[in-house]
Short mmCIF file of N, CA and C in Angstrom, two decimals:
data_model
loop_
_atom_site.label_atom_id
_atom_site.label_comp_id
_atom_site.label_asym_id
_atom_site.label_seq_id
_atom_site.Cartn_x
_atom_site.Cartn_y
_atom_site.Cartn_z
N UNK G 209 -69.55 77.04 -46.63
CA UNK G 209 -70.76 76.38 -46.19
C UNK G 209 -71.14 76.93 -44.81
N UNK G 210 -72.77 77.29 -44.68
CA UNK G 210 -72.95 77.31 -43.46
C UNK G 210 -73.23 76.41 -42.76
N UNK G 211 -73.52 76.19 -41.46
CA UNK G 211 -74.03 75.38 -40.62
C UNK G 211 -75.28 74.63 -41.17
N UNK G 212 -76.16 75.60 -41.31
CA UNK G 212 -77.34 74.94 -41.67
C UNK G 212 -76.98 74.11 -43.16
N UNK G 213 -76.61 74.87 -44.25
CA UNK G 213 -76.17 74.07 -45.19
C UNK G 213 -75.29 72.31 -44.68
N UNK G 214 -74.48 72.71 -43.82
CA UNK G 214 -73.79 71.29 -43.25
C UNK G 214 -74.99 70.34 -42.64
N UNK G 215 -76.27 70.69 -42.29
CA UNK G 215 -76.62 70.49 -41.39
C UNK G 215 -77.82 69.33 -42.80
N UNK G 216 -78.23 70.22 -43.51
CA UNK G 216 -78.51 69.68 -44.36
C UNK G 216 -77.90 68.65 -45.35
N UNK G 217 -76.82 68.95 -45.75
CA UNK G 217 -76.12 67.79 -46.27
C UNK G 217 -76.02 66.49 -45.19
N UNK G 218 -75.19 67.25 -44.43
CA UNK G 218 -74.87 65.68 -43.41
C UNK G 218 -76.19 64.71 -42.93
N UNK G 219 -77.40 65.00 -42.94
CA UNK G 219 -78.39 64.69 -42.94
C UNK G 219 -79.08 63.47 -44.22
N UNK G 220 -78.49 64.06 -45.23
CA UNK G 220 -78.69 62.84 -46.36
C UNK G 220 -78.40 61.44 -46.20
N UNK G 221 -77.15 61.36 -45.20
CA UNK G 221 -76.87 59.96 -44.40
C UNK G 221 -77.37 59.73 -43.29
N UNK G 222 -78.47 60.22 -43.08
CA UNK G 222 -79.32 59.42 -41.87
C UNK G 222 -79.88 58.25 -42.33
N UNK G 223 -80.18 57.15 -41.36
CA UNK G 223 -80.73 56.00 -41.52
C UNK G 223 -82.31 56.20 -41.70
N UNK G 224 -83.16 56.40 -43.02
CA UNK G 224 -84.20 56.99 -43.13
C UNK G 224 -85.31 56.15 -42.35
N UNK G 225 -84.79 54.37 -41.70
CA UNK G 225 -85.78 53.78 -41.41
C UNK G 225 -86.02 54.42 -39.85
N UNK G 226 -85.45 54.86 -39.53
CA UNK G 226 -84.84 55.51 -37.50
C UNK G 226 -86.42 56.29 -37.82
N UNK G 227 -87.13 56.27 -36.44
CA UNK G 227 -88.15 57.63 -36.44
C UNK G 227 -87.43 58.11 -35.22
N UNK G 228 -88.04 59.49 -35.09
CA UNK G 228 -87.75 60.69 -34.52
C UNK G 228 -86.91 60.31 -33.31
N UNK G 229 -88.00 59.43 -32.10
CA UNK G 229 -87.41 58.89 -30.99
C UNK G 229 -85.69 58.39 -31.53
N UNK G 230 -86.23 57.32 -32.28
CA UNK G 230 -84.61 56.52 -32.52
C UNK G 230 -83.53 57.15 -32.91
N UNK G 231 -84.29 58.78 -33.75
CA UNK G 231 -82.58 59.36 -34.48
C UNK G 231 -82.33 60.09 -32.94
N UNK G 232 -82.73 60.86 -32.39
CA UNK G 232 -82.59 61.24 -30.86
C UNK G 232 -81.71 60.81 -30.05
N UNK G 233 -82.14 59.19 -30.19
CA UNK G 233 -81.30 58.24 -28.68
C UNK G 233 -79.84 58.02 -29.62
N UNK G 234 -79.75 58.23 -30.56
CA UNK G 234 -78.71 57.49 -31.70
C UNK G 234 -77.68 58.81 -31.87
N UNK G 235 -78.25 59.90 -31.85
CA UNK G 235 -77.41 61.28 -31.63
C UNK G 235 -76.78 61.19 -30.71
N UNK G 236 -77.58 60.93 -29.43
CA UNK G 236 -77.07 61.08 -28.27
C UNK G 236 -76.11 60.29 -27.52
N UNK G 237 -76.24 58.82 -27.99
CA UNK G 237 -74.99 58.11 -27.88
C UNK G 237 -73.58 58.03 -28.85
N UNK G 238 -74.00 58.58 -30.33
CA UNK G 238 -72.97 59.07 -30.77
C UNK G 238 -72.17 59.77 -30.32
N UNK G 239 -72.96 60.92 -30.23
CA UNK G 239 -72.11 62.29 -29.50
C UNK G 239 -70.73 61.88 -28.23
N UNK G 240 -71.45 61.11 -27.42
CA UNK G 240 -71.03 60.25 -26.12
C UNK G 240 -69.87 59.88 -26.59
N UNK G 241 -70.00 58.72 -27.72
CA UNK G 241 -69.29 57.69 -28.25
C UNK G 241 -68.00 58.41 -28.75
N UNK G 242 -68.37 59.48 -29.57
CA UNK G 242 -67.15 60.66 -30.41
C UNK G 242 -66.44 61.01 -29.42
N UNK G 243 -67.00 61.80 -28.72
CA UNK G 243 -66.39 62.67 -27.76
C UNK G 243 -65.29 62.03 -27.30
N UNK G 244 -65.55 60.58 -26.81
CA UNK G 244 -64.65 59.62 -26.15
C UNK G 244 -63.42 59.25 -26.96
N UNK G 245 -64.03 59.31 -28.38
CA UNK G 245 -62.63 59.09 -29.15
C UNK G 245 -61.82 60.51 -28.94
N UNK G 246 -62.33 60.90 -29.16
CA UNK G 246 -61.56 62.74 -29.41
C UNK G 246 -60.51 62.75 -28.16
N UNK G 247 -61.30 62.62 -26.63
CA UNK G 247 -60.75 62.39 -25.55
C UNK G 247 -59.64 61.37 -25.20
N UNK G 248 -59.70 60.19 -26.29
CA UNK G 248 -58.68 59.23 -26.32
C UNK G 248 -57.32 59.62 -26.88
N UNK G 249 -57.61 60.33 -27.76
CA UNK G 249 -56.41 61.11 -28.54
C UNK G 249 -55.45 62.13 -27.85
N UNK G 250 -56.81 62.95 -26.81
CA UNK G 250 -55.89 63.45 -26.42
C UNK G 250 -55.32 62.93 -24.91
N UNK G 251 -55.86 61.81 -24.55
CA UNK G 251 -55.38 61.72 -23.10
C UNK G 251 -53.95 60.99 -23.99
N UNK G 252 -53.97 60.30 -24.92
CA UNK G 252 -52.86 59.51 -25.51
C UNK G 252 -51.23 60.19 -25.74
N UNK G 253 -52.11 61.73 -26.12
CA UNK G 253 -50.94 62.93 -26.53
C UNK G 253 -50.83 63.50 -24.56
N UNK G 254 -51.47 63.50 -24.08
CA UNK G 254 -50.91 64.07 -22.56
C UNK G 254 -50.57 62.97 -21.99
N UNK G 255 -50.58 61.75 -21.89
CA UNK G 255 -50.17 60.74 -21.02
C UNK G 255 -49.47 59.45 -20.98
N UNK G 256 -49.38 60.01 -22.43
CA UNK G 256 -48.46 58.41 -23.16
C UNK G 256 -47.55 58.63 -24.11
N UNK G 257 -47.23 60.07 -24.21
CA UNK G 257 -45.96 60.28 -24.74
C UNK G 257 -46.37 60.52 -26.39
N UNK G 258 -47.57 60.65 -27.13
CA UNK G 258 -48.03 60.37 -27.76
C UNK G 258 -47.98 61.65 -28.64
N UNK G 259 -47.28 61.60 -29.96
CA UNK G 259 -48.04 63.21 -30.93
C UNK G 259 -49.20 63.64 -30.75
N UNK G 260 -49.57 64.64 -30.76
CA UNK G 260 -51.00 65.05 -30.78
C UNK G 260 -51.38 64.79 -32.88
N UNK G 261 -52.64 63.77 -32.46
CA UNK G 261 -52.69 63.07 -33.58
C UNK G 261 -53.75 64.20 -34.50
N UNK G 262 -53.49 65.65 -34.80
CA UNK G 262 -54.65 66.71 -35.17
C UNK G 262 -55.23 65.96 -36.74
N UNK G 263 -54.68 65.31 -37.36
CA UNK G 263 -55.95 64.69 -38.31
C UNK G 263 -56.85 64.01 -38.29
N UNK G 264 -56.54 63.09 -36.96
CA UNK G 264 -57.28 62.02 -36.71
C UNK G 264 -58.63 62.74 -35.63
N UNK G 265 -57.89 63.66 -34.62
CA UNK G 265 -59.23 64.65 -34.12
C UNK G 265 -59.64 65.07 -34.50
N UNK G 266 -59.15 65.68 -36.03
CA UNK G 266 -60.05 66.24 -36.95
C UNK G 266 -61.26 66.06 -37.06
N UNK G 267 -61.26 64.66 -37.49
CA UNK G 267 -62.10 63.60 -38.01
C UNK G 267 -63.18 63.40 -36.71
N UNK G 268 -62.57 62.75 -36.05
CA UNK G 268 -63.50 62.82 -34.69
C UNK G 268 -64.55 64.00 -34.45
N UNK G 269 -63.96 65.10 -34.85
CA UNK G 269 -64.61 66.28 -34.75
C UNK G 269 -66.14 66.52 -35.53
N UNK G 270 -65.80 66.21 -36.57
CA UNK G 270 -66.23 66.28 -37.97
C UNK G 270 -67.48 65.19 -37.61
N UNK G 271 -66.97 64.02 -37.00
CA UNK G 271 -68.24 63.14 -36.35
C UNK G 271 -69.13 63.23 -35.21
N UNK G 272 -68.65 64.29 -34.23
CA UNK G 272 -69.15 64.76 -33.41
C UNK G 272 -70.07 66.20 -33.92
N UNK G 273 -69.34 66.65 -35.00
CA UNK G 273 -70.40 67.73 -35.66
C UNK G 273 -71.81 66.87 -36.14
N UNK G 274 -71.65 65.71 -36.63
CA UNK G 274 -72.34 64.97 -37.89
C UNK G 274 -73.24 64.74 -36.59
N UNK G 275 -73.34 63.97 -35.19
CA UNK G 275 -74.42 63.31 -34.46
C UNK G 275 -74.83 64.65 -33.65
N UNK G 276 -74.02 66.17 -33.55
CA UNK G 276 -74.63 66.85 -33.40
C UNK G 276 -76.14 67.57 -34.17
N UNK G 277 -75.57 67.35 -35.49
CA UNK G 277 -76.46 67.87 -36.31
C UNK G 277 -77.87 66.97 -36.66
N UNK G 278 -77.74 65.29 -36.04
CA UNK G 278 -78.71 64.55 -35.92
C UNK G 278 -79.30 65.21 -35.15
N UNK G 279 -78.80 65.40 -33.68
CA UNK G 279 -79.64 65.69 -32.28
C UNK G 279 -80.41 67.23 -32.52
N UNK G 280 -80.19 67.78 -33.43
CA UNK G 280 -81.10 69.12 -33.65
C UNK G 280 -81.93 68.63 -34.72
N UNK G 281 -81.79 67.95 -35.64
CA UNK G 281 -82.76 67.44 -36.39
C UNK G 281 -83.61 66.65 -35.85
N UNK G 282 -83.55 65.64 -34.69
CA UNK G 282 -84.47 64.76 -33.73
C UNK G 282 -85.25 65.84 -33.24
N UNK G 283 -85.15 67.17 -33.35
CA UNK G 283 -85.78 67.91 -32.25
C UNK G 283 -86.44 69.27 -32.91
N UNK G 284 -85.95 69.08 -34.73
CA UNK G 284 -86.70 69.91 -35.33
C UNK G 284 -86.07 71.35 -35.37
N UNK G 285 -85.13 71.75 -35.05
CA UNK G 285 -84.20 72.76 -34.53
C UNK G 285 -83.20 73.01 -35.89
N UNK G 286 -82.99 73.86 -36.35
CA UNK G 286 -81.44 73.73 -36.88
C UNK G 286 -80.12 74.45 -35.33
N UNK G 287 -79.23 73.80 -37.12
CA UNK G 287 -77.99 74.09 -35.88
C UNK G 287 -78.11 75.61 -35.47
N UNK G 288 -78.26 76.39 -36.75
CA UNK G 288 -78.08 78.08 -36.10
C UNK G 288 -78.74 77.95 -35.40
N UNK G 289 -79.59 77.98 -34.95
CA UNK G 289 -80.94 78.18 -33.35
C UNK G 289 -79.77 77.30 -32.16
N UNK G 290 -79.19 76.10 -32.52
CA UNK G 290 -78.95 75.53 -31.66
C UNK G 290 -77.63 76.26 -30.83
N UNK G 291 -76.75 76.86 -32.09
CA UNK G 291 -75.39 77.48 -31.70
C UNK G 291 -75.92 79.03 -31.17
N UNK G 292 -76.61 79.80 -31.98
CA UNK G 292 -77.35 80.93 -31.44
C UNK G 292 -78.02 81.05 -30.25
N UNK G 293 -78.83 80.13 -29.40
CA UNK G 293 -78.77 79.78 -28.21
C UNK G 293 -77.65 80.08 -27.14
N UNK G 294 -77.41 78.96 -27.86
CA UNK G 294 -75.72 78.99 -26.95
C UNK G 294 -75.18 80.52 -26.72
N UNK G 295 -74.40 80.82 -27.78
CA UNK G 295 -74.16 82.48 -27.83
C UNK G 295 -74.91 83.25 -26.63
N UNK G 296 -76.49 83.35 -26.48
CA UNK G 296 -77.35 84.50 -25.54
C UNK G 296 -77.07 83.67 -24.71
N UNK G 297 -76.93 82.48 -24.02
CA UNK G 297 -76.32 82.05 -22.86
C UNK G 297 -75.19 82.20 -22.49
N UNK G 298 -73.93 82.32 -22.72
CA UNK G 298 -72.98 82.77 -23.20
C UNK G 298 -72.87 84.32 -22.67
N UNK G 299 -73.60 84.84 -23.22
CA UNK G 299 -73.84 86.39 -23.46
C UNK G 299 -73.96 86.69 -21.87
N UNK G 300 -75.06 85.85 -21.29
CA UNK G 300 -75.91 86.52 -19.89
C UNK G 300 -75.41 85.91 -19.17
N UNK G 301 -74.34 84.71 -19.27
CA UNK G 301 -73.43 84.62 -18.06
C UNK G 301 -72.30 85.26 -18.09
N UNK G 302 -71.38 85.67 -19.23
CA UNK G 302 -70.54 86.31 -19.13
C UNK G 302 -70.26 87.44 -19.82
N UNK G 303 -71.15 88.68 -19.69
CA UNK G 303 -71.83 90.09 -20.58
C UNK G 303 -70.07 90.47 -20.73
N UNK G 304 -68.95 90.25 -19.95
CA UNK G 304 -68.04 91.14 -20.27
C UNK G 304 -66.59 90.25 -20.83
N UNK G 305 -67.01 88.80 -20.73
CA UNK G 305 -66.18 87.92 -21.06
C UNK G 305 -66.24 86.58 -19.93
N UNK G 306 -65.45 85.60 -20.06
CA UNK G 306 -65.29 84.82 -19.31
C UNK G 306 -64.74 85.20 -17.63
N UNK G 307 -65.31 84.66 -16.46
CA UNK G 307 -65.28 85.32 -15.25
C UNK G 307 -65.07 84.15 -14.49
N UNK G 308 -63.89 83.60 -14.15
CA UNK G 308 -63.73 82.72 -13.06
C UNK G 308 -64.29 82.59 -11.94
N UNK G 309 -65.33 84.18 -11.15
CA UNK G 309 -66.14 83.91 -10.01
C UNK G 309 -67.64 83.42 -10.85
N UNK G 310 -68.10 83.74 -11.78
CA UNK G 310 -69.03 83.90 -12.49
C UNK G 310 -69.43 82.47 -12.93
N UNK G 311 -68.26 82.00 -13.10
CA UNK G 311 -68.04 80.20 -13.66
C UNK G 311 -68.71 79.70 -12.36
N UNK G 312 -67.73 79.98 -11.23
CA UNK G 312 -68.03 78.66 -9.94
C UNK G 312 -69.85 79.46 -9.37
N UNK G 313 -70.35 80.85 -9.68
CA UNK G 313 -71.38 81.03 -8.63
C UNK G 313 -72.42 81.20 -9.66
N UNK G 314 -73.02 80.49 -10.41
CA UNK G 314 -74.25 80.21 -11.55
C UNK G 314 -75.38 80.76 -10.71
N UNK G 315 -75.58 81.88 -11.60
CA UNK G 315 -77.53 82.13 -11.23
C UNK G 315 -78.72 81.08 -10.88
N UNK G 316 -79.42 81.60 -10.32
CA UNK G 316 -80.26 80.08 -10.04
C UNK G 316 -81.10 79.93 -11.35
N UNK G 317 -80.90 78.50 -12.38
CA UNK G 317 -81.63 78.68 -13.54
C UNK G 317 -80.69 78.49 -14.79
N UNK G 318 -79.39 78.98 -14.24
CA UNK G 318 -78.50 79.32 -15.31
C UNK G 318 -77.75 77.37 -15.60
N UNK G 319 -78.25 77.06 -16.98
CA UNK G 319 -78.33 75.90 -16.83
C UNK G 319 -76.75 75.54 -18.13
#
């Protein structure tokens, strides 16, 4: 499956009554909301003695893909444009790879 294919399926479970605004704000606190679990797992596995629980972040993951793929649909976008983006940003901050001076001294713009 590609992205966009995921992007499309996972989409069949949107709440069809939400308009545009509402799937937007609802992505965006998902995303928030996931992330935090994902982050719980692992502060649990670094700080509490805890297995690293990789099925259960799985999952988390998998839900943080799902309110990602809302927040490009609120905005009319697919994901390839959204991840392809990323990539040429990516690209023009770091043309030769990742750069530890390059990280801390951002172009003006470079967002």
């Amino acid at each position: 499956m590609n992205v966009n294919e995921y992007q499309t399926l996972a989409m069949t479970t949107l709440n069809p009554e939400l308009d545009k605004r509402e799937v937007l704000i609802n992505s965006v606190m998902g995303l928030c909301g996931e992330a935090g679990e994902a982050i719980d797992i692992v502060k649990k596995w670094m700080a509490q003695g805890h297995e690293l629980d990789k099925e259960h972040l799985k999952k988390e993951l998998g839900d943080i893909a799902w309110y990602l793929a809302e927040a490009a649909t609120a905005l009319d976008v697919s994901l390839e444009e959204v991840f392809q983006a990323n990539i040429d940003k990516l690209k023009k901050r770091y043309p030769d790879g990742f750069d530890i001076q390059k990280s801390l001294v951002r172009l003006k713009g470079d967002i």
